[in-house]
Short mmCIF file of C-alpha atoms and ligand atoms in Angstrom, two decimals:
data_model
loop_
_atom_site.label_atom_id
_atom_site.label_comp_id
_atom_site.label_asym_id
_atom_site.label_seq_id
_atom_site.Cartn_x
_atom_site.Cartn_y
_atom_site.Cartn_z
CA MET A 1 -79.14 50.98 48.01
CA ASN A 2 -82.22 50.14 45.96
CA SER A 3 -82.47 52.76 43.21
CA ASN A 4 -85.51 51.18 41.55
CA PRO A 5 -88.80 53.09 41.49
CA PRO A 6 -91.20 52.03 44.28
CA GLY A 7 -93.11 48.88 43.43
CA GLN A 8 -90.61 47.78 40.78
CA MET A 9 -88.45 44.77 41.60
CA GLN A 10 -84.68 44.83 41.19
CA PRO A 11 -83.81 43.28 37.82
CA GLU A 12 -82.11 40.38 39.60
CA LEU A 13 -85.27 39.66 41.51
CA ALA A 14 -87.39 39.94 38.38
CA GLU A 15 -85.22 37.28 36.75
CA THR A 16 -85.36 35.10 39.86
CA ALA A 17 -89.14 35.39 39.87
CA ALA A 18 -89.33 34.52 36.18
CA PHE A 19 -87.17 31.48 36.83
CA SER A 20 -89.30 30.30 39.81
CA GLN A 21 -92.50 30.65 37.85
CA ALA A 22 -91.19 28.76 34.81
CA PHE A 23 -89.54 26.12 36.95
CA GLU A 24 -92.61 25.39 39.06
CA ALA A 25 -94.73 25.12 35.93
CA TRP A 26 -92.20 22.72 34.40
CA GLU A 27 -92.00 20.50 37.50
CA GLY A 28 -95.67 19.58 37.03
CA ALA A 29 -94.87 17.43 33.99
CA ALA A 30 -91.04 17.40 34.32
CA CYS A 31 -90.11 16.46 30.76
CA ALA A 32 -86.43 16.89 29.71
CA ALA A 33 -87.33 18.29 26.28
CA ASP A 34 -89.32 21.16 27.85
CA PHE A 35 -86.80 22.13 30.50
CA PRO A 36 -86.92 25.93 30.96
CA TYR A 37 -83.35 26.60 29.86
CA ALA A 38 -84.04 30.20 28.83
CA PRO A 39 -85.01 31.58 32.27
CA VAL A 40 -82.18 29.63 33.93
CA LEU A 41 -79.69 31.10 31.47
CA ALA A 42 -81.14 34.59 31.81
CA LEU A 43 -80.58 34.39 35.55
CA TYR A 44 -77.08 32.91 35.32
CA GLN A 45 -76.02 35.49 32.75
CA ARG A 46 -77.56 38.34 34.72
CA LEU A 47 -75.85 37.45 38.01
CA GLY A 48 -72.90 35.23 37.14
CA LYS A 49 -72.71 31.59 38.22
CA HIS A 50 -70.85 32.51 41.39
CA PHE A 51 -73.75 34.68 42.56
CA VAL A 52 -76.81 32.60 41.74
CA PRO A 53 -78.88 32.44 44.94
CA GLU A 54 -79.07 29.17 46.83
CA PRO A 55 -82.84 28.69 46.43
CA VAL A 56 -82.28 28.63 42.65
CA THR A 57 -79.47 26.08 42.77
CA ASP A 58 -81.54 24.07 45.28
CA SER A 59 -84.40 23.96 42.77
CA LEU A 60 -82.04 22.83 40.00
CA ASN A 61 -80.56 20.22 42.28
CA ARG A 62 -84.08 18.94 42.96
CA VAL A 63 -84.27 17.93 39.29
CA ARG A 64 -81.45 15.45 39.92
CA LYS A 65 -82.89 14.27 43.25
CA ASP A 66 -86.59 13.98 42.45
CA HIS A 67 -86.68 13.49 38.69
CA GLY A 68 -83.85 11.02 38.19
CA PRO A 69 -84.68 9.64 34.73
CA VAL A 70 -85.36 13.15 33.39
CA ALA A 71 -82.10 14.48 34.81
CA ARG A 72 -80.22 11.66 33.08
CA ALA A 73 -81.21 12.87 29.59
CA PRO A 74 -77.74 13.70 28.15
CA ARG A 75 -78.24 17.40 27.44
CA LEU A 76 -80.03 18.19 30.68
CA ARG A 77 -77.51 16.18 32.69
CA ALA A 78 -74.62 18.04 31.04
CA PHE A 79 -76.32 21.38 31.65
CA LEU A 80 -76.97 20.66 35.32
CA ASP A 81 -73.38 19.41 35.74
CA CYS A 82 -72.09 22.75 34.46
CA ALA A 83 -74.66 24.94 36.19
CA LEU A 84 -74.26 23.26 39.59
CA ASP A 85 -70.49 22.67 39.60
CA LYS A 86 -69.82 25.36 42.20
CA ARG A 87 -72.68 24.18 44.40
CA ASP A 88 -71.41 20.58 44.20
CA GLY A 89 -67.78 21.57 44.89
CA ARG A 90 -66.81 20.12 41.48
CA TYR A 91 -66.06 23.38 39.69
CA ASP A 92 -63.18 22.97 37.25
CA TYR A 93 -61.99 23.99 33.80
CA ALA A 94 -64.26 21.60 31.89
CA SER A 95 -67.38 22.67 33.77
CA TYR A 96 -66.38 26.35 33.56
CA CYS A 97 -66.06 26.08 29.78
CA ALA A 98 -69.21 23.91 29.56
CA LEU A 99 -67.21 21.50 27.41
CA GLU A 100 -69.67 18.64 27.84
CA LEU A 101 -72.41 20.75 26.27
CA LEU A 102 -70.30 21.42 23.19
CA GLU A 103 -70.11 17.75 22.23
CA PHE A 104 -66.65 17.80 20.66
CA PRO A 105 -65.60 14.90 18.42
CA GLY A 106 -64.15 11.74 19.89
CA HIS A 107 -62.50 8.61 18.64
CA GLN A 108 -65.44 7.73 16.38
CA SER A 109 -64.60 10.70 14.14
CA VAL A 110 -61.30 9.12 13.07
CA ALA A 111 -63.10 7.46 10.15
CA LEU A 112 -64.29 10.79 8.65
CA SER A 113 -62.87 11.91 5.32
CA PRO A 114 -60.51 14.95 5.32
CA ASP A 115 -63.25 17.08 3.72
CA GLU A 116 -65.77 16.09 6.37
CA VAL A 117 -63.27 16.78 9.18
CA ALA A 118 -62.61 20.20 7.65
CA ARG A 119 -66.28 21.00 7.34
CA GLN A 120 -67.22 19.93 10.85
CA ARG A 121 -64.26 21.68 12.42
CA ASP A 122 -64.86 24.90 10.47
CA LEU A 123 -68.54 24.87 11.39
CA ALA A 124 -67.65 24.37 15.07
CA LEU A 125 -65.44 27.47 14.90
CA LEU A 126 -68.10 29.36 13.01
CA ALA A 127 -70.58 28.54 15.76
CA LEU A 128 -68.28 29.53 18.64
CA LEU A 129 -66.45 32.51 17.22
CA GLY A 130 -69.43 33.70 15.23
CA ASP A 131 -71.41 33.83 18.46
CA LEU A 132 -68.63 35.97 19.89
CA VAL A 133 -68.85 38.35 16.93
CA ALA A 134 -72.60 38.59 17.53
CA PHE A 135 -72.12 39.37 21.22
CA GLU A 136 -69.45 42.01 20.62
CA TRP A 137 -71.26 43.54 17.66
CA HIS A 138 -74.58 43.80 19.48
CA ALA A 139 -72.86 45.28 22.56
CA LEU A 140 -71.19 47.83 20.29
CA GLN A 141 -74.61 48.80 18.94
CA GLY A 142 -76.02 49.09 22.50
CA GLN A 143 -78.26 46.06 21.93
CA GLU A 144 -76.72 43.59 24.37
CA THR A 145 -77.84 43.36 28.00
CA ARG A 146 -75.86 40.32 29.12
CA LEU A 147 -72.56 40.70 31.06
CA PRO A 148 -72.91 44.49 31.21
CA GLN A 149 -69.92 45.42 33.40
CA MET A 150 -66.68 46.98 32.08
CA ARG A 151 -67.79 47.18 28.46
CA PRO A 152 -64.82 47.96 26.17
CA ASP A 153 -64.90 51.34 24.47
CA ALA A 154 -65.94 51.50 20.81
CA ALA A 155 -62.36 51.46 19.46
CA LEU A 156 -61.43 48.36 21.42
CA ALA A 157 -64.73 46.62 20.64
CA TRP A 158 -64.27 47.25 16.93
CA LYS A 159 -60.69 45.99 17.02
CA ARG A 160 -61.90 42.87 18.79
CA VAL A 161 -64.60 42.18 16.21
CA GLN A 162 -62.01 42.45 13.45
CA ARG A 163 -59.65 40.11 15.32
CA VAL A 164 -62.32 37.45 15.80
CA LEU A 165 -63.06 37.63 12.10
CA ALA A 166 -59.33 37.45 11.34
CA ALA A 167 -58.98 34.42 13.63
CA MET A 168 -61.61 32.54 11.66
CA ARG A 169 -60.62 33.80 8.24
CA PRO A 170 -59.20 30.45 7.00
CA SER A 171 -62.45 28.72 8.00
CA LEU A 172 -64.47 31.43 6.25
CA VAL A 173 -62.43 30.98 3.10
CA ARG A 174 -63.05 27.24 3.12
CA LEU A 175 -66.74 27.46 3.99
CA ARG A 176 -67.87 30.36 1.92
CA TRP A 177 -65.50 32.22 -0.25
CA GLN A 178 -63.62 29.16 -1.44
CA ASN A 179 -61.65 30.31 -4.47
CA ASP A 180 -62.90 33.90 -4.43
CA ALA A 181 -60.80 36.46 -2.63
CA LEU A 182 -62.15 37.31 0.79
CA PRO A 183 -62.33 41.08 1.27
CA GLY A 184 -59.60 42.50 3.53
CA LYS A 185 -62.21 43.59 6.05
CA ILE A 186 -65.39 41.64 6.57
CA ASP A 187 -68.64 43.45 7.25
CA PRO A 188 -69.83 42.02 10.60
CA GLN A 189 -73.53 42.32 9.83
CA GLU A 190 -73.23 40.63 6.46
CA TYR A 191 -71.20 37.92 8.07
CA LEU A 192 -73.72 37.42 10.91
CA ASP A 193 -76.63 37.06 8.48
CA TRP A 194 -74.73 34.45 6.51
CA ARG A 195 -73.66 32.58 9.66
CA GLN A 196 -77.25 32.40 10.88
CA ALA A 197 -78.18 30.52 7.75
CA MET A 198 -75.19 28.15 7.99
CA LEU A 199 -75.85 26.86 11.50
CA SER A 200 -78.27 24.10 12.40
CA ASP A 201 -80.81 24.30 15.24
CA GLU A 202 -78.54 21.93 17.17
CA ASP A 203 -75.59 24.34 16.79
CA ARG A 204 -77.73 27.22 17.97
CA THR A 205 -78.92 25.29 21.03
CA ARG A 206 -75.37 24.28 21.90
CA MET A 207 -74.27 27.90 21.66
CA ALA A 208 -77.14 29.18 23.79
CA LEU A 209 -76.50 26.68 26.60
CA SER A 210 -72.72 26.87 26.74
CA ILE A 211 -72.25 30.34 28.18
CA LEU A 212 -72.28 30.13 31.97
CA PRO A 213 -69.92 32.91 33.12
CA VAL A 214 -68.90 33.16 36.77
CA HIS A 215 -69.46 36.93 36.82
CA VAL A 216 -70.98 39.67 34.66
CA VAL A 217 -67.90 41.36 33.23
CA HIS A 218 -68.19 41.78 29.45
CA ASP A 219 -64.77 40.33 28.60
CA GLU A 220 -65.49 36.99 30.23
CA TYR A 221 -67.71 36.19 27.24
CA MET A 222 -64.73 36.49 24.92
CA PHE A 223 -62.52 34.56 27.32
CA LEU A 224 -64.97 31.65 27.44
CA ARG A 225 -65.62 31.49 23.70
CA THR A 226 -61.89 31.71 22.97
CA LEU A 227 -61.07 28.89 25.39
CA GLN A 228 -63.83 26.83 23.78
CA ALA A 229 -62.42 27.55 20.32
CA PHE A 230 -58.96 26.37 21.46
CA GLU A 231 -60.58 23.24 22.85
CA ALA A 232 -62.47 22.57 19.61
CA ASN A 233 -59.13 22.76 17.80
CA PHE A 234 -57.39 20.42 20.24
CA ALA A 235 -60.25 17.93 19.85
CA TRP A 236 -59.99 17.92 16.05
CA ILE A 237 -56.20 17.78 16.13
CA ALA A 238 -56.43 14.73 18.43
CA VAL A 239 -58.80 13.07 15.95
CA LEU A 240 -56.25 13.66 13.17
CA LEU A 241 -53.32 12.40 15.25
CA HIS A 242 -55.30 9.24 16.09
CA GLY A 243 -56.01 8.86 12.38
CA ALA A 244 -52.34 9.31 11.49
CA ILE A 245 -51.31 6.67 14.05
CA GLN A 246 -53.88 4.20 12.69
CA ALA A 247 -52.75 4.87 9.14
CA LEU A 248 -49.08 4.42 10.01
CA ASP A 249 -49.87 1.11 11.73
CA ALA A 250 -51.46 -0.02 8.47
CA ASP A 251 -48.60 1.35 6.34
CA ASP A 252 -51.11 3.67 4.74
CA GLY A 253 -49.60 6.80 3.19
CA ARG A 254 -52.69 8.83 4.13
CA ALA A 255 -50.97 9.38 7.48
CA LEU A 256 -49.17 12.22 5.71
CA GLN A 257 -52.40 13.97 4.74
CA LYS A 258 -53.74 13.67 8.31
CA LEU A 259 -50.60 15.26 9.71
CA GLU A 260 -50.71 18.08 7.16
CA GLN A 261 -54.28 18.78 8.22
CA ALA A 262 -53.35 18.66 11.93
CA ASN A 263 -50.56 21.13 11.20
CA THR A 264 -52.92 23.46 9.39
CA TYR A 265 -55.27 23.54 12.38
CA LEU A 266 -52.50 24.03 14.91
CA ARG A 267 -51.19 26.95 12.82
CA GLU A 268 -54.66 28.48 12.59
CA THR A 269 -55.14 28.08 16.35
CA ALA A 270 -52.37 30.63 16.94
CA ARG A 271 -54.70 33.25 15.43
CA LEU A 272 -56.65 33.19 18.67
CA PHE A 273 -53.81 34.73 20.70
CA PRO A 274 -54.08 38.25 19.21
CA LEU A 275 -57.81 38.08 19.92
CA LEU A 276 -57.15 37.31 23.59
CA GLY A 277 -54.72 40.22 23.57
CA THR A 278 -57.75 42.55 23.35
CA MET A 279 -58.91 41.44 26.80
CA GLN A 280 -58.79 44.27 29.34
CA VAL A 281 -56.34 43.34 32.09
CA ALA A 282 -58.55 44.87 34.80
CA ALA A 283 -61.59 42.98 33.49
CA PHE A 284 -59.65 39.70 33.55
CA HIS A 285 -58.64 40.26 37.16
CA ASP A 286 -62.17 41.17 38.08
CA PHE A 287 -63.83 37.94 36.93
CA ARG A 288 -60.77 35.84 37.80
CA ARG A 289 -61.61 36.37 41.47
CA PHE A 290 -64.28 33.72 40.96
CA THR A 291 -62.44 31.21 38.76
CA GLU A 292 -60.10 29.77 41.40
CA GLY A 293 -59.82 26.01 40.80
CA ALA A 294 -60.56 26.19 37.06
CA SER A 295 -57.35 26.27 35.01
CA ALA A 296 -56.47 25.10 31.53
CA ILE A 297 -53.86 22.91 33.19
CA GLN A 298 -56.94 20.65 33.41
CA SER A 299 -57.41 20.77 29.64
CA ALA A 300 -57.70 17.10 28.69
CA GLY A 301 -57.72 18.16 25.03
CA TYR A 302 -54.27 19.76 25.16
CA LYS A 303 -52.71 16.93 27.18
CA LYS A 304 -54.29 14.35 24.87
CA VAL A 305 -52.55 15.99 21.91
CA GLU A 306 -49.27 16.11 23.80
CA ALA A 307 -49.48 12.47 24.93
CA LEU A 308 -50.50 11.27 21.45
CA CYS A 309 -47.26 12.71 20.09
CA ARG A 310 -45.12 10.73 22.48
CA ARG A 311 -45.24 9.20 25.94
CA PRO A 312 -44.48 11.96 28.48
CA ASP A 313 -41.37 11.44 30.61
CA ALA A 314 -41.98 10.00 34.09
CA GLU A 315 -41.21 13.35 35.71
CA ARG A 316 -43.94 15.11 33.74
CA LEU A 317 -46.40 12.23 34.02
CA ASN A 318 -46.03 12.32 37.81
CA SER A 319 -46.29 16.11 38.03
CA ILE A 320 -49.26 18.41 38.53
CA ALA A 321 -49.50 18.65 34.72
CA TYR A 322 -50.96 15.14 34.49
CA ALA A 323 -52.44 14.94 38.00
CA ALA A 324 -54.81 17.59 36.61
CA VAL A 325 -55.97 15.26 33.79
CA PRO A 326 -56.41 11.84 35.41
CA ALA A 327 -58.14 10.18 32.44
CA VAL A 328 -55.34 11.15 30.05
CA ARG A 329 -52.73 10.03 32.56
CA ALA A 330 -54.52 6.65 32.90
CA SER A 331 -54.47 6.18 29.10
CA VAL A 332 -50.74 6.85 29.04
CA GLN A 333 -50.16 4.47 31.95
CA ASN A 334 -52.19 1.83 30.10
CA GLY A 335 -49.70 2.01 27.25
CA GLN A 336 -51.49 4.33 24.80
CA HIS A 337 -49.90 4.09 21.35
CA THR A 338 -48.15 7.25 20.15
CA LEU A 339 -47.28 8.91 16.87
CA GLU A 340 -43.59 8.71 17.66
CA ASP A 341 -43.77 4.93 18.19
CA ALA A 342 -46.05 4.33 15.20
CA PHE A 343 -43.64 6.28 12.98
CA ALA A 344 -40.56 4.44 14.27
CA GLN A 345 -42.25 1.07 13.65
CA ALA A 346 -43.40 2.08 10.16
CA LYS A 347 -39.86 3.18 9.33
CA GLU A 348 -38.51 -0.16 10.48
CA ARG A 349 -40.99 -2.10 8.36
CA CYS A 350 -40.03 0.03 5.36
CA CYS A 351 -43.34 -0.63 3.55
CA LEU A 352 -44.06 3.05 2.87
CA SER A 353 -41.97 4.79 0.23
CA ALA A 354 -39.02 6.94 1.29
CA PRO A 355 -40.63 10.22 0.10
CA ILE A 356 -43.76 9.46 2.14
CA LEU A 357 -41.74 8.62 5.26
CA ASP A 358 -39.65 11.77 4.78
CA GLY A 359 -42.82 13.80 4.34
CA ILE A 360 -44.27 12.38 7.54
CA GLU A 361 -41.10 13.14 9.46
CA ALA A 362 -41.13 16.71 8.13
CA GLU A 363 -44.78 17.19 9.17
CA MET A 364 -44.01 15.84 12.64
CA GLY A 365 -41.11 18.29 12.87
CA HIS A 366 -43.38 21.18 11.84
CA PHE A 367 -46.01 20.09 14.32
CA ALA A 368 -43.40 20.08 17.10
CA GLY A 369 -42.16 23.53 16.06
CA GLN A 370 -45.68 24.93 16.10
CA LEU A 371 -46.50 23.46 19.48
CA LEU A 372 -43.34 25.01 20.92
CA ARG A 373 -44.38 28.38 19.46
CA TRP A 374 -47.87 27.89 20.88
CA ARG A 375 -46.33 27.44 24.34
CA GLN A 376 -44.19 30.55 23.86
CA ALA A 377 -47.22 32.64 22.86
CA HIS A 378 -49.17 31.28 25.83
CA LEU A 379 -46.31 32.11 28.18
CA GLN A 380 -46.22 35.70 26.87
CA LEU A 381 -49.96 35.98 27.40
CA ALA A 382 -49.64 34.71 30.97
CA ARG A 383 -46.79 37.15 31.63
CA ARG A 384 -48.89 40.03 30.41
CA PHE A 385 -52.05 39.13 32.26
CA LEU A 386 -50.66 37.56 35.42
CA GLY A 387 -47.23 39.02 36.05
CA GLU A 388 -46.08 37.64 39.39
CA LYS A 389 -49.42 36.17 40.39
CA GLY A 390 -49.99 32.42 40.78
CA GLY A 391 -52.23 30.43 38.46
CA THR A 392 -55.81 29.38 39.19
CA GLY A 393 -54.54 25.80 38.78
CA TYR A 394 -52.37 26.15 41.90
CA THR A 395 -48.98 26.45 40.20
CA GLU A 396 -46.72 29.42 40.78
CA GLY A 397 -47.91 30.73 37.39
CA VAL A 398 -45.37 32.09 34.89
CA PRO A 399 -42.35 30.21 36.40
CA TYR A 400 -44.27 26.93 35.96
CA LEU A 401 -45.05 27.73 32.32
CA ALA A 402 -41.45 28.77 31.66
CA SER A 403 -40.26 25.44 33.11
CA VAL A 404 -42.46 23.33 30.79
CA LYS A 405 -42.34 25.34 27.59
CA ASP A 406 -39.29 23.63 26.06
CA ILE A 407 -40.22 20.02 26.81
CA PRO A 408 -39.56 18.25 23.50
CA VAL A 409 -42.72 17.31 21.61
CA PHE A 410 -40.91 14.26 20.15
CA GLN A 411 -37.72 12.61 21.38
CA THR A 412 -36.65 11.31 17.99
CA VAL A 413 -37.92 13.97 15.57
CA VAL A 414 -36.41 17.44 15.62
CA ALA A 415 -38.72 20.46 15.77
CA ARG A 416 -38.71 22.58 12.58
CA SER A 417 -39.76 26.16 12.10
C1 LIG B 1 -55.06 35.45 30.07
C2 LIG B 1 -55.04 34.22 29.65
C3 LIG B 1 -54.28 33.09 30.28
C4 LIG B 1 -53.49 33.07 31.39
C5 LIG B 1 -53.16 34.23 32.31
C6 LIG B 1 -53.03 31.72 31.57
C7 LIG B 1 -52.22 31.28 32.58
C8 LIG B 1 -51.87 29.97 32.82
C9 LIG B 1 -51.15 29.48 33.96
C10 LIG B 1 -50.64 30.34 35.09
C11 LIG B 1 -51.01 28.15 33.83
C12 LIG B 1 -50.34 27.19 34.81
C13 LIG B 1 -51.37 26.40 35.57
C14 LIG B 1 -52.10 27.21 36.62
O1 LIG B 1 -51.58 27.37 37.73
O2 LIG B 1 -53.21 27.69 36.32
C15 LIG B 1 -51.62 27.77 32.59
C16 LIG B 1 -51.64 26.50 32.08
C17 LIG B 1 -52.18 26.17 30.87
N1 LIG B 1 -52.90 27.00 30.06
FE1 LIG B 1 -53.19 28.96 30.28
N2 LIG B 1 -53.52 30.95 30.56
C18 LIG B 1 -54.30 31.74 29.76
C19 LIG B 1 -54.99 31.38 28.62
C20 LIG B 1 -54.99 30.10 28.11
C21 LIG B 1 -55.69 29.71 26.94
C22 LIG B 1 -56.58 30.59 26.09
C23 LIG B 1 -55.45 28.39 26.76
C24 LIG B 1 -56.00 27.55 25.67
C25 LIG B 1 -56.73 26.49 25.97
C26 LIG B 1 -54.57 27.96 27.81
C27 LIG B 1 -54.05 26.70 27.93
C28 LIG B 1 -53.26 26.27 28.96
C29 LIG B 1 -52.75 24.93 29.08
C30 LIG B 1 -52.93 23.81 28.07
C31 LIG B 1 -52.06 24.87 30.27
C32 LIG B 1 -51.31 23.66 30.81
C33 LIG B 1 -49.84 23.74 30.41
C34 LIG B 1 -49.05 22.57 30.95
O3 LIG B 1 -49.43 21.97 31.96
O4 LIG B 1 -48.01 22.26 30.34
N3 LIG B 1 -54.31 29.03 28.62
N4 LIG B 1 -52.14 28.90 32.00
#
């Protein structure tokens, strides 16, 4: 039933009309830098990716068909890949989370100094989780129109804001408060004003483009930003593990520092679980109806970390766990070097001092212990939110996670608490 006053379009239609107008105007000159992202996003966030009408996705697809060179500009290409994944039948975890648009660090970041790694990683979290604080805070004040369904009540929303801030507390200490004591509770508005000044235009653009929910349930915003924050952490941890392997190969004691830093980030990552615990179960099941086919079993970041620690056993490598991440599986099959091997070889050469080698072994043990705890926390989350239901990645769900949770992180180094 149309409850709008006569003559007034439904909001959905108003947003579709705004999109069509902007898009037609853009097609005249069709320049990548002027692409009308804002009306596309307004429409996607108003309806949910799953419900965007075909004429709209046809128009977006026309960019790729008729304006080839423009559509190959990296940012526009990444955006269209994420926005049209369902239309193309390519929808998966990476496109759901818009990972390509977030431009996480790759192998080239291995050369960065520890301070620069810390700064870039903390800023990435500030961008992602800070945007979540802004969304929740504005919704709490009645100033947010996006994803309007199943808003949490004020008590839950406030708890969530405090948990996001708690999750990023170590980054806040490093970026802002440094040696000063951070107040027990952070004032969200003060924090948002400060964050605004810290971020670059590039960060802001990345944040604006990387929210393409499948539906319009409020909690999906938190789900997406939290997944992205986990992925940012995995990406930086992989950079540090690569760095540690390179250092070990060169008998360079800085491998120890890299592993300490990787451990710090893995420990801090666990702070995201209590935040996810504020998700409303009914809200999760509501938007999950449209996420079939996108599962974090396809997280290349997580599997990269796992496979950098040691070569997975044949059984795991040939299972759905690695079928879901073909590029990572190919690296392993091509003989990717691992931390476990690099450490064993360094020990044999005996060029590093005994205290350094012992320190490295201890850090590896702590890393293994933390990853096992990460899996346990994840399993508990899945139990709570899924119960008996299967996963969106086509496993049987909780029984699958229970069967993989104790796989040793290293074969030759014992996990420590
Ligand atoms: C309510 C939240 C969540 C639920 C219910 C859930 C559930 C599941 C399930 C059932 C699987 C098995 C694959 C499948 O069939 O989909 C899985 C795999 C996985 N999930 Fe989650 N998950 C949740 C949140 C997360 C988060 C926030 C992350 C962080 C990135 C994550 C990372 C992973 C990873 C890495 C795997 C692959 C594990 C492996 O293959 O060993 N999950 N999850």
